[in-house]
mmCIF file of C-alpha atoms in Angstrom:
data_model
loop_
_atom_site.group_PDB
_atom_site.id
_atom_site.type_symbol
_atom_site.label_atom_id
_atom_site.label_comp_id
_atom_site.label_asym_id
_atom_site.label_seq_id
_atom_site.Cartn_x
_atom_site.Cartn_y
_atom_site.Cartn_z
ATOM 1 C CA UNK A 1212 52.380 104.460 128.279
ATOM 2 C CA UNK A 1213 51.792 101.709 125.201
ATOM 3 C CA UNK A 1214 52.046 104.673 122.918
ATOM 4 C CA UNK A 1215 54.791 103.857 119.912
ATOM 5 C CA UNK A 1216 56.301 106.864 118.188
ATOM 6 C CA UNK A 1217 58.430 106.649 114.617
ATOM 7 C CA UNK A 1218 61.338 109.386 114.712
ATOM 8 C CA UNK A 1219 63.791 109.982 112.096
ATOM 9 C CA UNK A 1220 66.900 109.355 112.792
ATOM 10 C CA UNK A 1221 70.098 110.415 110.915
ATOM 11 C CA UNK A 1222 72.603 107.679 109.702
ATOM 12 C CA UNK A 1223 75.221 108.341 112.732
ATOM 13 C CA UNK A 1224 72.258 106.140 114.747
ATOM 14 C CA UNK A 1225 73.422 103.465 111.810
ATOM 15 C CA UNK A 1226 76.516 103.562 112.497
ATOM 16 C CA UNK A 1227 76.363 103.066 116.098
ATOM 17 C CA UNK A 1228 74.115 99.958 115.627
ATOM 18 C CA UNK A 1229 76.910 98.666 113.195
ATOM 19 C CA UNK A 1230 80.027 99.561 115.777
ATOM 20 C CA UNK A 1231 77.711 97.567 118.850
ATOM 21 C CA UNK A 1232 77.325 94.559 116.286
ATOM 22 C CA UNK A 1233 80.626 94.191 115.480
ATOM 23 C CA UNK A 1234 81.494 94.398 119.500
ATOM 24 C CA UNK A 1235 79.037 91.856 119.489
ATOM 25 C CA UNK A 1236 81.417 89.196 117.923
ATOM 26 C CA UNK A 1237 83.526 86.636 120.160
ATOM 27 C CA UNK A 1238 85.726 86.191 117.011
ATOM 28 C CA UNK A 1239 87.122 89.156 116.066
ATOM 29 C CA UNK A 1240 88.119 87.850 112.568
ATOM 30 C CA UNK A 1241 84.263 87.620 112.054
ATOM 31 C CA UNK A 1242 82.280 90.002 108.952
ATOM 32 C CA UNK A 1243 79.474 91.799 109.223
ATOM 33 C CA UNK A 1244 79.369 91.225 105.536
ATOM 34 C CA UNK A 1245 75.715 89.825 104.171
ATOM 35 C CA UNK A 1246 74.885 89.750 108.093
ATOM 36 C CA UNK A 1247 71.827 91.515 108.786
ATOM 37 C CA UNK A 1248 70.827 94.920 110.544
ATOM 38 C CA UNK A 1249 67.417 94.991 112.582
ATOM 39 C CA UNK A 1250 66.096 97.564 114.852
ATOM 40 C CA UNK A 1251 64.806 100.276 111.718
ATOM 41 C CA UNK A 1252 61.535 100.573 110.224
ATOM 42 C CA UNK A 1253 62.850 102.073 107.394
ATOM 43 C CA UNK A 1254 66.752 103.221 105.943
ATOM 44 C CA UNK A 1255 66.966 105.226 102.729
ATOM 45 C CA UNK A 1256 68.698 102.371 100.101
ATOM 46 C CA UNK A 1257 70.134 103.411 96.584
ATOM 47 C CA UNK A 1258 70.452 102.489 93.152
ATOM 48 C CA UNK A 1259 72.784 99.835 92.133
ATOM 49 C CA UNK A 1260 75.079 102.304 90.048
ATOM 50 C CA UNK A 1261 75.024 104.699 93.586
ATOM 51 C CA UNK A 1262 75.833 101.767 95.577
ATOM 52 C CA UNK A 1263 79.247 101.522 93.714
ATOM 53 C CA UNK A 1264 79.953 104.962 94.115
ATOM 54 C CA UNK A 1265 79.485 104.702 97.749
ATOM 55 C CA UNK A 1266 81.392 101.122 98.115
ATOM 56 C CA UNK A 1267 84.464 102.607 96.000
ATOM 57 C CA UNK A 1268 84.359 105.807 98.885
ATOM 58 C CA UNK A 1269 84.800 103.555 101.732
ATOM 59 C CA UNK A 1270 80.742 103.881 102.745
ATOM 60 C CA UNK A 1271 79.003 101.045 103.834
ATOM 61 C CA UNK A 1272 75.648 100.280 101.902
ATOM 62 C CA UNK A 1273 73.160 98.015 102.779
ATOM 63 C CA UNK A 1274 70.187 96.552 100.623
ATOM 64 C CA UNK A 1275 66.041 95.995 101.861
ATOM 65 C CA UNK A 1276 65.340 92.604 102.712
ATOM 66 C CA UNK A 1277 61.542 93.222 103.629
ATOM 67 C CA UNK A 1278 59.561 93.316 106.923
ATOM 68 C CA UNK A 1279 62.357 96.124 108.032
ATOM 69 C CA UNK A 1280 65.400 93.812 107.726
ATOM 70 C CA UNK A 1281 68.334 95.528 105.701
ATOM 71 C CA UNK A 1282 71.708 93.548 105.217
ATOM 72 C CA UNK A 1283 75.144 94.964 104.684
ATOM 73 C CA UNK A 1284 76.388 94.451 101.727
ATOM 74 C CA UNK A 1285 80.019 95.860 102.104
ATOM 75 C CA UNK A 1286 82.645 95.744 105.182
ATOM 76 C CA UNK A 1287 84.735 98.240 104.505
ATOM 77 C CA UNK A 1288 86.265 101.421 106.684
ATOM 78 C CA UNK A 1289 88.455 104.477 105.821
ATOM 79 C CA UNK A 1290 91.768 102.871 106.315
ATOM 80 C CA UNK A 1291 94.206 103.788 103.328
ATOM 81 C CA UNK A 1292 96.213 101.172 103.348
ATOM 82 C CA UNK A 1293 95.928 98.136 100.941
ATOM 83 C CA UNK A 1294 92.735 96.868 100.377
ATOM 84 C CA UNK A 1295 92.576 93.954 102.589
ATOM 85 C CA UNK A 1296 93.302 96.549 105.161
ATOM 86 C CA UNK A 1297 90.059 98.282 104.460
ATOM 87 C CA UNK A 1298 88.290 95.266 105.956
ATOM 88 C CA UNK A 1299 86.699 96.064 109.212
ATOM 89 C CA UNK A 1300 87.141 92.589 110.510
ATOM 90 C CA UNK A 1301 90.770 93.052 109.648
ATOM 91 C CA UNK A 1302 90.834 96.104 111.282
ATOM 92 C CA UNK A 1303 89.477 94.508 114.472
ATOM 93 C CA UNK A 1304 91.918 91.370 114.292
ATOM 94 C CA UNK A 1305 94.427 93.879 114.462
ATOM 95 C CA UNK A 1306 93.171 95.878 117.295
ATOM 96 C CA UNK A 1307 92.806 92.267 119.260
ATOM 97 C CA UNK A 1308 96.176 91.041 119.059
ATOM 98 C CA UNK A 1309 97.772 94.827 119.876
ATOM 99 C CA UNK A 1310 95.931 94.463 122.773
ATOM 100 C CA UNK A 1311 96.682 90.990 123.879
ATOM 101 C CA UNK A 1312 100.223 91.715 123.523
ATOM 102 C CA UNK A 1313 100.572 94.744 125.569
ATOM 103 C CA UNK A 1314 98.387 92.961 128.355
ATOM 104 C CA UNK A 1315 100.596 89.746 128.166
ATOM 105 C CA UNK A 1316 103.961 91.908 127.811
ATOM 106 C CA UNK A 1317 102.735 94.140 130.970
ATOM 107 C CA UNK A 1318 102.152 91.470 133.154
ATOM 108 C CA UNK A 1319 105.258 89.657 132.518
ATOM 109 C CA UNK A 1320 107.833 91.257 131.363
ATOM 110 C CA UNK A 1321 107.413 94.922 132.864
ATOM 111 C CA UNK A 1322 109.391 95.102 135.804
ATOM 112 C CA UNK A 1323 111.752 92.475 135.241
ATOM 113 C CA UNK A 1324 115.326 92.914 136.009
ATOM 114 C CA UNK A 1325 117.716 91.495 133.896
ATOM 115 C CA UNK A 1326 121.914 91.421 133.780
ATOM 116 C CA UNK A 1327 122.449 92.059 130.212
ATOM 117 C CA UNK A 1328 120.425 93.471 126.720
ATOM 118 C CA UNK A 1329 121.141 89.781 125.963
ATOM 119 C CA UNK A 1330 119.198 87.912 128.536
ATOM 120 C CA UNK A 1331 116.171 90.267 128.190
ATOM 121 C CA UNK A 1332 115.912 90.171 124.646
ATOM 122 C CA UNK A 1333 115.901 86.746 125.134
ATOM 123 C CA UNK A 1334 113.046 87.210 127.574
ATOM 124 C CA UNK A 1335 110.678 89.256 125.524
ATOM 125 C CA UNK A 1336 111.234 86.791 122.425
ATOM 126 C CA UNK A 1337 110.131 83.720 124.776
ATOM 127 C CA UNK A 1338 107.202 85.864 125.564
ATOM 128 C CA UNK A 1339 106.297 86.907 122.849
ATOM 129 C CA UNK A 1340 106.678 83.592 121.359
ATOM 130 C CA UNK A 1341 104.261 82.312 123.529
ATOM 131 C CA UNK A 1342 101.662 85.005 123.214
ATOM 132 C CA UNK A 1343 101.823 84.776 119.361
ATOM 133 C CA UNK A 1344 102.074 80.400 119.326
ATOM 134 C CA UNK A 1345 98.727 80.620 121.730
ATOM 135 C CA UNK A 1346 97.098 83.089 119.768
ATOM 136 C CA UNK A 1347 97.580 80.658 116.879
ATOM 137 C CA UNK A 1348 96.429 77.645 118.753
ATOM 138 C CA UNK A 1349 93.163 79.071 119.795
ATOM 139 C CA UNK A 1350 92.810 80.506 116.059
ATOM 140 C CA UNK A 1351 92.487 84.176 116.650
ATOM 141 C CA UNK A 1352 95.372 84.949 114.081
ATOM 142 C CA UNK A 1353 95.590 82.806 111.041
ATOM 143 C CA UNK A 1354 98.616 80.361 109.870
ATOM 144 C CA UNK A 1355 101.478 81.446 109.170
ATOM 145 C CA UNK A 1356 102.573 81.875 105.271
ATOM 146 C CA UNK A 1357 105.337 82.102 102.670
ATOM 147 C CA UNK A 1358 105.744 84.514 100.532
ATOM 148 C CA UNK A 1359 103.497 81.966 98.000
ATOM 149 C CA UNK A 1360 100.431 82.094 100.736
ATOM 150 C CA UNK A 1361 101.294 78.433 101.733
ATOM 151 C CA UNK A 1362 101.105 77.761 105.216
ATOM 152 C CA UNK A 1363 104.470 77.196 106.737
ATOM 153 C CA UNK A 1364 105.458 77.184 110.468
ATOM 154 C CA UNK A 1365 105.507 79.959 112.696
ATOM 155 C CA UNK A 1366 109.507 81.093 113.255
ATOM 156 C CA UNK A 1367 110.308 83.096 116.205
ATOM 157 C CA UNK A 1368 113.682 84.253 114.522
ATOM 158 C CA UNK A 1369 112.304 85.384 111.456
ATOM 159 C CA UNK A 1370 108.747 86.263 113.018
ATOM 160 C CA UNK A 1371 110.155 88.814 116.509
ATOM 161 C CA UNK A 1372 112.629 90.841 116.120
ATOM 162 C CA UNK A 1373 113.767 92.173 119.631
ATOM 163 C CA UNK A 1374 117.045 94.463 120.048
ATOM 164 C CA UNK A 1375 117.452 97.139 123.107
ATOM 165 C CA UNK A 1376 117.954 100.809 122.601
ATOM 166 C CA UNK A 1377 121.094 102.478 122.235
ATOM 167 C CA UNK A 1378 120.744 105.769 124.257
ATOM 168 C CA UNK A 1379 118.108 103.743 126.940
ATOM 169 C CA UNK A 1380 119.242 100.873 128.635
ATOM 170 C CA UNK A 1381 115.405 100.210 129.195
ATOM 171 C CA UNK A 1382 113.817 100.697 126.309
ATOM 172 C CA UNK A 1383 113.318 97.414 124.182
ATOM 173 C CA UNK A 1384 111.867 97.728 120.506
ATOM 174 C CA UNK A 1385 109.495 94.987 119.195
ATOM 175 C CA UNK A 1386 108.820 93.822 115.616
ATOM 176 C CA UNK A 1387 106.670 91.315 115.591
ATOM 177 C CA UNK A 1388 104.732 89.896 112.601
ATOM 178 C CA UNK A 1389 101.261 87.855 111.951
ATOM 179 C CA UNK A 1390 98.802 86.591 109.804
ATOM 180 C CA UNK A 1391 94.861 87.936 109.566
ATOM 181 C CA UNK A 1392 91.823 85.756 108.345
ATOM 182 C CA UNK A 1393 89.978 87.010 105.270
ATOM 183 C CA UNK A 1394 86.583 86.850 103.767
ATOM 184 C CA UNK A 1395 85.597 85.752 100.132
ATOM 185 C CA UNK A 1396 84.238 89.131 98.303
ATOM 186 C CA UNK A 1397 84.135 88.475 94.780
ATOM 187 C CA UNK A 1398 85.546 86.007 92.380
ATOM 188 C CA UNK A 1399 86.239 86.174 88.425
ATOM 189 C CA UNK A 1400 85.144 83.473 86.924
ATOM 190 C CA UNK A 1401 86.172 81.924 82.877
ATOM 191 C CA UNK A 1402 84.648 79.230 81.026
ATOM 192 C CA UNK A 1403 85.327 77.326 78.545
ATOM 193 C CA UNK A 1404 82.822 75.411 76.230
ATOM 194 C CA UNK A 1405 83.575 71.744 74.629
ATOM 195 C CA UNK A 1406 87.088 71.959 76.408
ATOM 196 C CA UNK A 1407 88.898 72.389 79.538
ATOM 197 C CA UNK A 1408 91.863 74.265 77.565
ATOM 198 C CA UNK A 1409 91.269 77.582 79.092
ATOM 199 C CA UNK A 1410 93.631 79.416 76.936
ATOM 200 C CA UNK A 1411 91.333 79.474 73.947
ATOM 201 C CA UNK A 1412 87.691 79.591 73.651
ATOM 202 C CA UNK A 1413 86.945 80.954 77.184
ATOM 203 C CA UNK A 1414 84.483 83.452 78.121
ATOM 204 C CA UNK A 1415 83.754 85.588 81.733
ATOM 205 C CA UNK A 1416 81.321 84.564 83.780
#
């Protein structure tokens, strides 16, 4: 009836707008960090000091941009593990690849009779080998890495461990390990002045 109505809405409207944005992305190692947010007239924004209350409890905070544009300015869920972990993209990488490797493992392994724990551990490794090597090609997990963070090539001994059960002759456990892609979030910067001998004479910045 041409007849526009503002309503207040309470942040879970937020965070359903974030969760349909981030569903949004064909690359799941994609941020929605310093994207923007559209769709609100207006969202209730904080101080600076409040905003690092709420980034150090795991709450997302987003600044004004103008002309009802607001921008996230942290990526971060609940998850208590390390803090690369916290990531939502890293959350969502993982969630990808667990599901790409139960489809793949359903459709060709389930099923499958075998004539010894030998041959289809052997089977599941090739599989898995292949799910993991194309995931890699098509860049949906990142390279493989040393314990230095170089890249090194992806090992199917060291990187699947497959061994059958003891008490269930068709049960087969799975270890299998990759690598997710990361954003940039902050960086600590030193400078030095009439020198590059960083040891002395440097400052923060």
């Amino acid at each position: 009836n041409n007849i526009t109505q503002t309503i207040v809405l309470d942040g879970s409207f937020v965070a359903g707008a974030t969760s349909a944005k981030v569903n949004s992305f064909t690359d799941p190692s994609a941020t929605i960090l310093r994207t923007n947010l559209t769709g609100f007239r207006t969202l209730k924004t904080y101080s600076e000091p409040e905003n690092k209350i709420l980034g150090q409890a795991s709450i997302l905070w987003m600044s004004n941009q103008g002309s009802s544009v607001f921008r996230y300015e942290e990526d971060i869920t609940v998850h208590t593990l390390a803090e690369e972990f916290q990531l939502i993209s890293a959350t969502t990488q993982k969630q990808f690849v667990t599901r790409v490797v139960r489809r793949e493992l359903e459709n060709a392994v389930i099923a499958i009779v075998v004539p010894s724990a030998q041959a289809g551990i052997a089977l599941i490794r090739s599989t898995m080998s292949g799910i993991l090597t194309g995931l890699l090609g098509r860049g949906l997990i990142a390279p493989y890495q040393d314990d230095a963070g170089n890249e090194r090539e992806f090992d199917s001994d060291a990187d699947i461990v497959v061994f059958r059960d003891t008490e269930s002759l068709t049960l087969y456990h799975l270890f299998y390990a990759f690598f997710i892609f990361t954003p940039i979030k902050r960086i600590f910067g030193l400078f030095s002045v009439n020198t590059n001998d960083f040891g002395t004479g440097s400052g923060n910045g």
